[in-house]
Structure formats: structure tokens, C-alpha cells
Amino acid sequence: MAGRVAASGLAERLRDLIRENGPISIADYMQICLADDRAGYYKTRDPFGEKGDFVTAPEISQMFGELIGVWLRMVWQETGRPRPFHLVELGPGRGTLMADILRAAGGDAHWQSAVQLHLVETSPRLRAHQKERLSSSPLSGSWHDTLDTVPDGPVHLVANEFFDALPVRQWVRVRAGWSERVVGLDAQGHLVFGLRPAPQSVCPDDLPRDPPAVGDVLEFSPVRNACAREIGRRIADAGGTALIIDYGHPRTAYGDTVQAVADHRTVPVLQDPGNADLTAHVDFDAFARACRQEGIHTSALMTQADFLLSLGLLERAGRLGHGKDQETQRSIEDAVERLAGPDQMGHLFKVLCLHDRDVPPFPFR
Ligand code: SAH
């Protein structure tokens, strides 16, 4: 409840800010709601798990992180076993994914001794969780607010459900061109959506192939693209790979994908600032183009189902369940379904691999 009280102060501060300076962009609204130092969503709580607001893949089953760990060790071997190299995770949540990666890949002492571990996380509360979760690992990590402070050098990076948490701006097609969707106040002082002329100086680089119709919404994320370029630059300079897992669309398309989730349900975006998770679909096409600008390669997009099944999800589930009681076996089967089922995460979530060689690593094309 402490989070709720703190974040209700956020609604008041947002109203003051808008009264003083005028309406704010959707990106600024997302940024304040998620990352405000005192009352931002990620700063005030642990949102994960059945008791939280949403469940992510590593929290469903250890198999997710273990398969990624084995994949990371394989690409390290195939990229000439750089020593040392930076193992980086963006937005590590509770630290579960990294703990499972380190356990699975750490069986190879050569890999383990080459790792320099970096976690990019802005929430002090989640950093504490991550430190606790990783405390039994022989590796000591360093924590960063942004990727910029991770030293240069060969890098293998993972990001699961990180990029959907980065703010997007929204352009709306009107008769006279583009307007920007903003958050303002109505006569009673409630937060409402509005439009303002789109600034000429900021323009989405990526337009869908089809011409826009009046009312179409185009999302773009300067912050996400800047981060994509930074990852691309690092891989171009020193070699390595990045594995980006998120929900989103394969081609730049029109559509308003900003959504708020609290207690496992979608809620109105402006209803309770700071108390709901705010996300937007990742435009993987725009993301991949930004990376390629730095001279690296991007794989074809895979669904999470194809990716995990290619890495041996069913075999891993079989081994994990072997000799266990029926209830445990059923919960493993249930986890497989949640991670890879076409109606669950399997098709909604996509996986993109960034790499520095002509041929992408297995199982990408
Ligand atoms: N990868 C985790 C958590 C995903 S939620 C999992 O799969 O369970 C998003 C994570 O990114 C949280 O840890 C959040 O605190 C962090 N985060 C959000 N915005 C961030 C930013 N701009 N910089 C660094 N970390 C951020």
C-alpha cells in the first residue's frame, strides 16, 4: 500500500506540471509514471509474479533462463571465446533470468572465468533484489543506470521485456498532416489525451509502407532507438551478440499499443499514474534498422516458441520432470505451454539476435 500512497502524489504532481508547462508527450508521461525517483512504478515496488501485476518468462520457469544460458555459452564458443567479455543484462527485474543463465552456462569453467557481469537497472529496489538473487553466484556483478557506463569490449547482451518499458511518442494523422498525442487536463483538472501540432524538428525515421489514413497512430521511440544504436556500436567495435526478447510487431505499422496493466488486468492508461505498468509494443523493424546503422547484422525475427523449441525446451522439460511426482510434472508441462503455447507467450513474444558475423548463430536465420 505504501506504493499506492506515494504514487497518488504523482497524479497531483503531474497535474501541477501540466498546469505550469502545458500538455506533455506520451513519452514524458510514460517516463514520469515509470521512473519518477519518488513515485515511479518501478521505483516503488516489485511488480512481478502472481501476487504482483504481471508475470514474465523467467518467473514462469527456470527452463527459460537455462536455455538462454546454454545458448550464450555456445555463441561465446563460436565467437572465438573472447576473454574477458562483458555479459550484460538490461532491466534484470528480480535477477531470476541472470541467476538461471549463470547456473546453466557456469558449468563451463572457461566461460565462467571469462565473464565480466554487468546489470543495467535504474530501480534501487529491484537492484537490491538482483544482488540478493545473485549472491550465491561466484561472479560479482557491477550495476549501471545506463549501458553507457559499461566498459567497451566484446559483449553478449540479453534483454527480456526491457524495451517495451521504454517510452514512445505517438503521432496521430490529422487532415493537415501529423499531430502529436499529448496528456493534458480537462476543465475539472482530470488527465485527458489531447493533440498538439507535431514538432517539425522531431520526425519518426521509420514510416509504414502504407500511406496513413486520418486517425492512424504512429509510434516511435527515440530512447529505444538510441539504445539500439549503442548496442550496435559496441558489437561493431568489439564483437559479440545481443538477444532481444519482447512483444511487438515485426514491421513498422500504425496502431496505438500503449497499455497499462495492474493486477494482471489492463486498466485505462491515465487512470492511476505510477500504480500501473505502462508498456508499448516494440517495433522490431525500427529497432533492427537502428542497429544496422552501426554496421552490424540482425537476424530474421523468431517467435519465442520457435526459439525455445529449437533450443530444446521439450527435452529440457523431460529431463527436469524425470522421476518427479505427478504434480511437479504437471507444473512443468504447464510452464512449457505458457512459454511456448501459440495462445500464450509463444507467438506474441519475438526474439531478435544482433551479431557481428555474416551468418547468425543457431537457431537464427
Ligand atoms: N527482464 C525482467 C524484468 C522486465 S521488467 C524479466 O524478464 O522478468 C523491466 C525491467 O527494466 C525492470 O527491472 C525495470 O526496473 C527495468 N527498467 C525499466 N526502465 C529502465 C531504464 N530506462 N533503464 C534501466 N532499467 C529499466
CSV table of C-alpha atoms and ligand atoms in Angstrom, one decimal:
chain,number,residue,atom,x,y,z
A,1,MET,CA,0.0,0.0,0.0
A,2,ALA,CA,3.0,2.3,0.6
A,3,GLY,CA,3.4,2.4,-3.2
A,4,ARG,CA,-0.2,3.4,-3.7
A,5,VAL,CA,0.0,6.4,-1.4
A,6,ALA,CA,3.3,7.6,-2.8
A,7,ALA,CA,2.1,7.3,-6.4
A,8,SER,CA,-1.2,9.1,-5.8
A,9,GLY,CA,1.0,12.1,-5.0
A,10,LEU,CA,2.4,11.6,-8.5
A,11,ALA,CA,-1.0,12.3,-10.1
A,12,GLU,CA,-1.1,15.7,-8.3
A,13,ARG,CA,2.5,16.5,-9.4
A,14,LEU,CA,1.6,15.6,-13.0
A,15,ARG,CA,-1.3,18.0,-12.8
A,16,ASP,CA,0.9,20.8,-11.4
A,17,LEU,CA,3.5,20.1,-14.1
A,18,ILE,CA,0.8,20.3,-16.9
A,19,ARG,CA,-0.8,23.4,-15.4
A,20,GLU,CA,2.6,25.2,-15.3
A,21,ASN,CA,4.1,24.0,-18.6
A,22,GLY,CA,1.2,22.8,-20.8
A,23,PRO,CA,0.4,19.2,-22.0
A,24,ILE,CA,3.2,16.6,-22.0
A,25,SER,CA,4.1,14.0,-24.6
A,26,ILE,CA,3.1,10.3,-24.2
A,27,ALA,CA,6.8,9.6,-23.8
A,28,ASP,CA,7.1,12.1,-20.9
A,29,TYR,CA,4.0,10.7,-19.3
A,30,MET,CA,5.4,7.1,-19.5
A,31,GLN,CA,8.8,8.2,-18.3
A,32,ILE,CA,7.4,10.0,-15.2
A,33,CYS,CA,5.0,7.2,-14.4
A,34,LEU,CA,7.6,4.5,-14.6
A,35,ALA,CA,10.8,6.2,-13.5
A,36,ASP,CA,10.0,9.2,-11.2
A,37,ASP,CA,12.5,9.0,-8.4
A,38,ARG,CA,10.0,9.1,-5.6
A,39,ALA,CA,6.8,7.5,-7.1
A,40,GLY,CA,7.7,5.9,-10.4
A,41,TYR,CA,6.1,2.5,-10.9
A,42,TYR,CA,9.4,0.5,-11.0
A,43,LYS,CA,10.9,2.6,-8.1
A,44,THR,CA,8.2,1.8,-5.6
A,45,ARG,CA,7.5,-1.9,-5.9
A,46,ASP,CA,8.4,-5.4,-7.1
A,47,PRO,CA,5.7,-5.8,-9.8
A,48,PHE,CA,6.5,-9.4,-10.8
A,49,GLY,CA,4.7,-12.7,-10.1
A,50,GLU,CA,1.3,-14.0,-9.4
A,51,LYS,CA,1.0,-11.5,-6.5
A,52,GLY,CA,2.3,-8.6,-8.5
A,53,ASP,CA,1.0,-7.0,-11.7
A,54,PHE,CA,2.4,-9.3,-14.4
A,55,VAL,CA,4.4,-12.5,-14.9
A,56,THR,CA,7.5,-12.6,-17.1
A,57,ALA,CA,9.0,-15.7,-18.8
A,58,PRO,CA,11.9,-16.2,-16.4
A,59,GLU,CA,9.4,-16.1,-13.5
A,60,ILE,CA,7.4,-18.8,-15.1
A,61,SER,CA,10.2,-21.3,-15.2
A,62,GLN,CA,13.9,-21.8,-14.8
A,63,MET,CA,13.9,-23.5,-18.2
A,64,PHE,CA,13.7,-20.1,-19.9
A,65,GLY,CA,17.0,-18.8,-18.4
A,66,GLU,CA,18.7,-22.2,-18.6
A,67,LEU,CA,18.2,-22.5,-22.3
A,68,ILE,CA,19.4,-18.9,-22.8
A,69,GLY,CA,22.4,-19.7,-20.7
A,70,VAL,CA,23.3,-22.7,-22.8
A,71,TRP,CA,22.8,-20.5,-26.0
A,72,LEU,CA,25.1,-17.8,-24.6
A,73,ARG,CA,27.8,-20.3,-23.9
A,74,MET,CA,27.5,-21.6,-27.4
A,75,VAL,CA,27.8,-18.2,-29.1
A,76,TRP,CA,30.8,-17.4,-26.9
A,77,GLN,CA,32.5,-20.5,-28.1
A,78,GLU,CA,31.6,-19.7,-31.7
A,79,THR,CA,32.8,-16.1,-31.5
A,80,GLY,CA,36.3,-17.2,-30.6
A,81,ARG,CA,35.9,-17.4,-26.8
A,82,PRO,CA,36.8,-13.8,-26.1
A,83,ARG,CA,38.4,-13.3,-22.7
A,84,PRO,CA,37.3,-11.3,-20.8
A,85,PHE,CA,33.9,-10.4,-22.3
A,86,HIS,CA,31.0,-8.4,-20.9
A,87,LEU,CA,27.9,-10.3,-20.1
A,88,VAL,CA,25.2,-7.6,-19.9
A,89,GLU,CA,21.5,-7.7,-19.0
A,90,LEU,CA,19.2,-4.8,-19.5
A,91,GLY,CA,16.4,-4.5,-17.0
A,92,PRO,CA,17.0,-7.7,-14.9
A,93,GLY,CA,13.8,-7.5,-12.9
A,94,ARG,CA,14.2,-9.8,-9.9
A,95,GLY,CA,17.5,-11.2,-11.2
A,96,THR,CA,15.9,-14.6,-12.0
A,97,LEU,CA,16.9,-14.8,-15.7
A,98,MET,CA,20.6,-14.0,-14.9
A,99,ALA,CA,20.7,-16.5,-12.0
A,100,ASP,CA,19.4,-19.2,-14.3
A,101,ILE,CA,21.8,-18.2,-17.1
A,102,LEU,CA,24.8,-18.3,-14.7
A,103,ARG,CA,23.8,-21.7,-13.3
A,104,ALA,CA,23.3,-23.2,-16.7
A,105,ALA,CA,26.4,-21.7,-18.5
A,106,GLY,CA,28.6,-21.7,-15.5
A,107,GLY,CA,29.2,-25.5,-15.8
A,108,ASP,CA,31.9,-24.5,-18.3
A,109,ALA,CA,34.7,-23.1,-16.0
A,110,HIS,CA,36.3,-21.4,-19.1
A,111,TRP,CA,33.2,-19.5,-19.9
A,112,GLN,CA,32.7,-18.5,-16.2
A,113,SER,CA,36.2,-17.3,-15.8
A,114,ALA,CA,35.9,-15.1,-18.9
A,115,VAL,CA,32.7,-13.3,-17.7
A,116,GLN,CA,32.5,-9.8,-16.5
A,117,LEU,CA,29.0,-9.3,-15.4
A,118,HIS,CA,27.0,-6.0,-15.8
A,119,LEU,CA,23.4,-5.3,-14.9
A,120,VAL,CA,21.7,-2.2,-16.2
A,121,GLU,CA,18.9,-1.3,-13.8
A,122,THR,CA,17.6,2.1,-12.6
A,123,SER,CA,15.4,0.9,-9.7
A,124,PRO,CA,17.3,0.7,-6.4
A,125,ARG,CA,14.6,-1.6,-5.1
A,126,LEU,CA,15.0,-4.1,-7.9
A,127,ARG,CA,18.8,-3.7,-7.8
A,128,ALA,CA,18.6,-5.0,-4.1
A,129,HIS,CA,16.5,-8.0,-5.3
A,130,GLN,CA,19.0,-8.7,-8.0
A,131,LYS,CA,22.0,-8.5,-5.6
A,132,GLU,CA,20.3,-10.9,-3.3
A,133,ARG,CA,19.3,-13.3,-6.0
A,134,LEU,CA,22.9,-13.4,-7.5
A,135,SER,CA,24.6,-13.5,-4.1
A,136,SER,CA,25.2,-17.3,-4.4
A,137,SER,CA,27.0,-17.0,-7.7
A,138,PRO,CA,30.8,-17.0,-7.7
A,139,LEU,CA,30.7,-13.9,-10.1
A,140,SER,CA,30.4,-10.4,-8.7
A,141,GLY,CA,28.4,-8.1,-10.9
A,142,SER,CA,28.5,-4.3,-11.4
A,143,TRP,CA,25.3,-2.3,-11.7
A,144,HIS,CA,24.7,0.6,-14.0
A,145,ASP,CA,22.0,3.2,-14.6
A,146,THR,CA,22.6,3.0,-18.4
A,147,LEU,CA,24.5,1.0,-20.9
A,148,ASP,CA,26.9,3.9,-21.5
A,149,THR,CA,29.0,3.2,-18.4
A,150,VAL,CA,29.6,-0.5,-19.2
A,151,PRO,CA,33.2,-0.6,-20.4
A,152,ASP,CA,33.9,-1.2,-24.1
A,153,GLY,CA,34.9,-4.7,-25.2
A,154,PRO,CA,33.4,-7.9,-26.5
A,155,VAL,CA,29.8,-8.2,-25.3
A,156,HIS,CA,27.0,-10.7,-25.1
A,157,LEU,CA,23.8,-8.9,-24.0
A,158,VAL,CA,20.3,-10.1,-23.1
A,159,ALA,CA,17.1,-8.0,-22.6
A,160,ASN,CA,13.8,-9.6,-21.8
A,161,GLU,CA,10.8,-7.3,-21.6
A,162,PHE,CA,13.1,-4.3,-21.3
A,163,PHE,CA,12.4,-2.4,-24.5
A,164,ASP,CA,8.6,-2.4,-24.0
A,165,ALA,CA,9.2,-0.4,-20.9
A,166,LEU,CA,10.9,2.4,-22.7
A,167,PRO,CA,8.8,5.4,-23.6
A,168,VAL,CA,7.3,6.0,-27.1
A,169,ARG,CA,5.9,9.2,-28.7
A,170,GLN,CA,2.7,9.0,-30.7
A,171,TRP,CA,2.0,10.9,-33.9
A,172,VAL,CA,-1.7,10.9,-35.0
A,173,ARG,CA,-2.7,11.5,-38.6
A,174,VAL,CA,-5.0,14.5,-39.0
A,175,ARG,CA,-6.3,16.1,-42.2
A,176,ALA,CA,-3.4,18.7,-42.3
A,177,GLY,CA,-0.6,16.2,-41.6
A,178,TRP,CA,0.6,14.8,-38.3
A,179,SER,CA,-0.3,15.9,-34.7
A,180,GLU,CA,1.3,14.6,-31.5
A,181,ARG,CA,-0.8,12.9,-28.9
A,182,VAL,CA,-0.3,14.5,-25.5
A,183,VAL,CA,-1.6,14.3,-22.0
A,184,GLY,CA,-3.3,17.5,-20.7
A,185,LEU,CA,-6.1,18.5,-18.3
A,186,ASP,CA,-9.8,18.9,-18.8
A,187,ALA,CA,-11.9,21.6,-17.2
A,188,GLN,CA,-12.3,19.6,-14.0
A,189,GLY,CA,-8.5,19.0,-13.8
A,190,HIS,CA,-8.6,15.4,-14.8
A,191,LEU,CA,-5.8,13.9,-17.0
A,192,VAL,CA,-7.0,13.6,-20.6
A,193,PHE,CA,-5.5,12.9,-24.0
A,194,GLY,CA,-5.2,15.7,-26.5
A,195,LEU,CA,-3.3,16.7,-29.7
A,196,ARG,CA,-0.8,19.4,-30.5
A,197,PRO,CA,0.9,20.1,-33.8
A,198,ALA,CA,3.8,17.7,-34.2
A,199,PRO,CA,7.1,19.5,-33.9
A,200,GLN,CA,8.8,19.7,-37.3
A,201,SER,CA,12.2,19.0,-35.7
A,202,VAL,CA,11.3,15.5,-34.4
A,203,CYS,CA,10.3,13.1,-37.0
A,204,PRO,CA,9.9,9.3,-36.9
A,205,ASP,CA,12.7,7.8,-39.1
A,206,ASP,CA,10.5,4.8,-39.9
A,207,LEU,CA,7.2,5.0,-41.7
A,208,PRO,CA,5.0,2.1,-42.6
A,209,ARG,CA,4.7,1.2,-46.3
A,210,ASP,CA,1.0,2.1,-46.5
A,211,PRO,CA,0.1,5.7,-46.6
A,212,PRO,CA,-1.6,6.9,-43.4
A,213,ALA,CA,-5.4,7.4,-43.1
A,214,VAL,CA,-6.8,10.1,-40.9
A,215,GLY,CA,-6.9,8.8,-37.3
A,216,ASP,CA,-3.9,6.4,-37.7
A,217,VAL,CA,-1.4,6.4,-34.9
A,218,LEU,CA,2.3,6.1,-35.5
A,219,GLU,CA,4.5,5.2,-32.5
A,220,PHE,CA,8.2,5.8,-32.4
A,221,SER,CA,10.8,5.7,-29.6
A,222,PRO,CA,13.8,7.9,-29.8
A,223,VAL,CA,15.1,6.4,-26.5
A,224,ARG,CA,14.7,2.8,-27.7
A,225,ASN,CA,16.4,3.6,-31.0
A,226,ALA,CA,19.3,5.4,-29.2
A,227,CYS,CA,19.8,2.3,-27.0
A,228,ALA,CA,19.6,0.0,-30.1
A,229,ARG,CA,22.4,2.1,-31.8
A,230,GLU,CA,24.5,1.9,-28.6
A,231,ILE,CA,24.3,-1.9,-28.6
A,232,GLY,CA,25.0,-1.9,-32.3
A,233,ARG,CA,28.1,0.3,-31.9
A,234,ARG,CA,29.5,-1.9,-29.2
A,235,ILE,CA,29.1,-5.1,-31.2
A,236,ALA,CA,30.5,-3.4,-34.3
A,237,ASP,CA,33.6,-2.1,-32.3
A,238,ALA,CA,34.5,-5.2,-30.3
A,239,GLY,CA,32.3,-8.1,-31.4
A,240,GLY,CA,29.6,-10.1,-29.8
A,241,THR,CA,25.8,-10.7,-29.8
A,242,ALA,CA,22.6,-9.4,-28.3
A,243,LEU,CA,19.4,-11.3,-27.7
A,244,ILE,CA,16.3,-9.1,-27.6
A,245,ILE,CA,13.1,-10.8,-26.4
A,246,ASP,CA,9.9,-8.8,-26.2
A,247,TYR,CA,6.4,-8.5,-27.6
A,248,GLY,CA,5.9,-6.3,-30.6
A,249,HIS,CA,5.4,-6.3,-34.3
A,250,PRO,CA,7.8,-7.4,-37.0
A,251,ARG,CA,7.1,-4.5,-39.3
A,252,THR,CA,6.5,-0.8,-38.6
A,253,ALA,CA,2.8,-0.4,-38.5
A,254,TYR,CA,0.1,2.0,-37.4
A,255,GLY,CA,-1.6,1.4,-34.1
A,256,ASP,CA,-1.8,2.7,-30.5
A,257,THR,CA,-0.1,-0.1,-28.4
A,258,VAL,CA,0.5,1.9,-25.2
A,259,GLN,CA,-1.2,-0.1,-22.4
A,260,ALA,CA,-1.4,0.0,-18.6
A,261,VAL,CA,-1.5,-3.2,-16.6
A,262,ALA,CA,-2.2,-3.6,-12.9
A,263,ASP,CA,-3.0,-6.7,-11.0
A,264,HIS,CA,-2.9,-8.8,-14.3
A,265,ARG,CA,-5.6,-6.7,-16.0
A,266,THR,CA,-5.4,-3.8,-18.5
A,267,VAL,CA,-6.6,-0.6,-17.0
A,268,PRO,CA,-7.1,2.9,-18.6
A,269,VAL,CA,-3.7,4.5,-19.3
A,270,LEU,CA,-4.4,7.7,-17.4
A,271,GLN,CA,-6.4,6.2,-14.5
A,272,ASP,CA,-3.8,5.8,-11.8
A,273,PRO,CA,-0.4,7.2,-12.8
A,274,GLY,CA,2.5,5.4,-11.0
A,275,ASN,CA,0.4,2.4,-9.9
A,276,ALA,CA,0.2,0.5,-13.2
A,277,ASP,CA,2.9,-0.8,-15.5
A,278,LEU,CA,3.0,1.1,-18.8
A,279,THR,CA,4.3,-0.5,-21.9
A,280,ALA,CA,4.3,-0.2,-25.7
A,281,HIS,CA,4.9,-2.9,-28.4
A,282,VAL,CA,8.5,-2.9,-29.7
A,283,ASP,CA,8.7,-2.1,-33.4
A,284,PHE,CA,11.4,-4.7,-34.2
A,285,ASP,CA,11.8,-3.3,-37.8
A,286,ALA,CA,12.7,0.1,-36.5
A,287,PHE,CA,14.9,-1.4,-33.8
A,288,ALA,CA,16.8,-3.6,-36.3
A,289,ARG,CA,17.3,-0.7,-38.7
A,290,ALA,CA,18.8,1.4,-35.9
A,291,CYS,CA,21.2,-1.4,-35.0
A,292,ARG,CA,22.2,-1.9,-38.7
A,293,GLN,CA,23.1,1.8,-39.0
A,294,GLU,CA,26.1,0.9,-36.8
A,295,GLY,CA,27.2,-1.7,-39.3
A,296,ILE,CA,26.2,-4.9,-37.6
A,297,HIS,CA,23.8,-7.7,-38.7
A,298,THR,CA,20.3,-8.5,-37.5
A,299,SER,CA,18.7,-11.9,-37.7
A,300,ALA,CA,15.2,-12.7,-39.0
A,301,LEU,CA,12.8,-12.4,-36.1
A,302,MET,CA,11.8,-15.7,-34.4
A,303,THR,CA,8.8,-16.3,-32.2
A,304,GLN,CA,9.6,-17.2,-28.6
A,305,ALA,CA,8.0,-20.6,-29.3
A,306,ASP,CA,10.3,-21.4,-32.2
A,307,PHE,CA,13.3,-20.1,-30.4
A,308,LEU,CA,12.8,-22.1,-27.2
A,309,LEU,CA,11.7,-25.3,-29.0
A,310,SER,CA,14.8,-25.1,-31.3
A,311,LEU,CA,17.0,-24.8,-28.2
A,312,GLY,CA,15.4,-28.0,-26.7
A,313,LEU,CA,12.6,-26.8,-24.4
A,314,LEU,CA,10.8,-30.1,-24.6
A,315,GLU,CA,13.9,-32.2,-23.9
A,316,ARG,CA,14.8,-29.9,-21.0
A,317,ALA,CA,11.3,-30.2,-19.6
A,318,GLY,CA,11.5,-34.0,-20.0
A,319,ARG,CA,14.8,-34.1,-18.0
A,320,LEU,CA,13.5,-31.7,-15.4
A,321,GLY,CA,10.4,-33.8,-14.8
A,322,HIS,CA,12.1,-37.2,-14.9
A,323,GLY,CA,11.4,-39.2,-11.8
A,324,LYS,CA,9.3,-36.4,-10.2
A,325,ASP,CA,5.8,-36.7,-8.8
A,326,GLN,CA,2.8,-36.0,-10.9
A,327,GLU,CA,2.1,-32.6,-9.6
A,328,THR,CA,5.7,-31.4,-10.4
A,329,GLN,CA,5.4,-32.9,-13.9
A,330,ARG,CA,2.1,-31.2,-14.5
A,331,SER,CA,3.6,-27.8,-13.4
A,332,ILE,CA,6.5,-28.3,-15.8
A,333,GLU,CA,4.1,-29.1,-18.7
A,334,ASP,CA,2.1,-26.1,-17.7
A,335,ALA,CA,5.2,-23.9,-17.9
A,336,VAL,CA,6.1,-25.2,-21.4
A,337,GLU,CA,2.6,-24.3,-22.5
A,338,ARG,CA,2.8,-20.8,-21.0
A,339,LEU,CA,6.2,-20.1,-22.5
A,340,ALA,CA,5.7,-21.6,-26.0
A,341,GLY,CA,1.9,-22.1,-26.5
A,342,PRO,CA,0.7,-20.2,-29.5
A,343,ASP,CA,-2.1,-18.6,-27.5
A,344,GLN,CA,0.1,-17.7,-24.6
A,345,MET,CA,3.6,-16.2,-24.9
A,346,GLY,CA,4.8,-18.4,-27.7
A,347,HIS,CA,3.7,-16.3,-30.7
A,348,LEU,CA,3.2,-12.9,-29.1
A,349,PHE,CA,6.8,-12.7,-27.9
A,350,LYS,CA,9.5,-12.4,-30.6
A,351,VAL,CA,13.3,-12.9,-30.4
A,352,LEU,CA,15.8,-10.8,-32.4
A,353,CYS,CA,19.5,-11.6,-32.5
A,354,LEU,CA,22.1,-8.9,-33.2
A,355,HIS,CA,25.5,-10.2,-34.4
A,356,ASP,CA,28.7,-9.2,-36.0
A,357,ARG,CA,29.2,-12.0,-38.4
A,358,ASP,CA,27.6,-12.7,-41.8
A,359,VAL,CA,25.8,-15.8,-40.6
A,360,PRO,CA,23.6,-15.5,-37.5
A,361,PRO,CA,24.2,-18.0,-34.7
A,362,PHE,CA,21.9,-21.1,-34.3
A,363,PRO,CA,18.9,-21.2,-34.3
A,364,PHE,CA,18.5,-17.8,-36.1
A,365,ARG,CA,18.4,-17.2,-39.9
B,1,SAH,N1,13.8,-8.7,-17.5
B,1,SAH,C1,13.0,-8.9,-16.3
B,1,SAH,C2,12.2,-7.7,-16.0
B,1,SAH,C3,11.4,-7.0,-17.0
B,1,SAH,S1,10.5,-5.5,-16.4
B,1,SAH,C4,12.1,-10.1,-16.5
B,1,SAH,O1,12.0,-10.6,-17.6
B,1,SAH,O2,11.5,-10.6,-15.5
B,1,SAH,C5,11.6,-4.2,-16.9
B,1,SAH,C6,12.9,-4.1,-16.1
B,1,SAH,O3,13.6,-3.0,-16.7
B,1,SAH,C7,12.7,-3.7,-14.6
B,1,SAH,O4,13.8,-4.3,-14.0
B,1,SAH,C8,12.9,-2.2,-14.6
B,1,SAH,O5,13.2,-1.7,-13.4
B,1,SAH,C9,13.9,-2.0,-15.7
B,1,SAH,N2,13.9,-0.7,-16.3
B,1,SAH,C10,12.8,-0.1,-16.9
B,1,SAH,N3,13.2,1.1,-17.5
B,1,SAH,C11,14.6,1.1,-17.4
B,1,SAH,C12,15.5,2.0,-17.8
B,1,SAH,N4,15.2,3.1,-18.5
B,1,SAH,N5,16.8,1.8,-17.6
B,1,SAH,C13,17.2,0.7,-16.9
B,1,SAH,N6,16.3,-0.2,-16.4
B,1,SAH,C14,15.0,0.0,-16.6
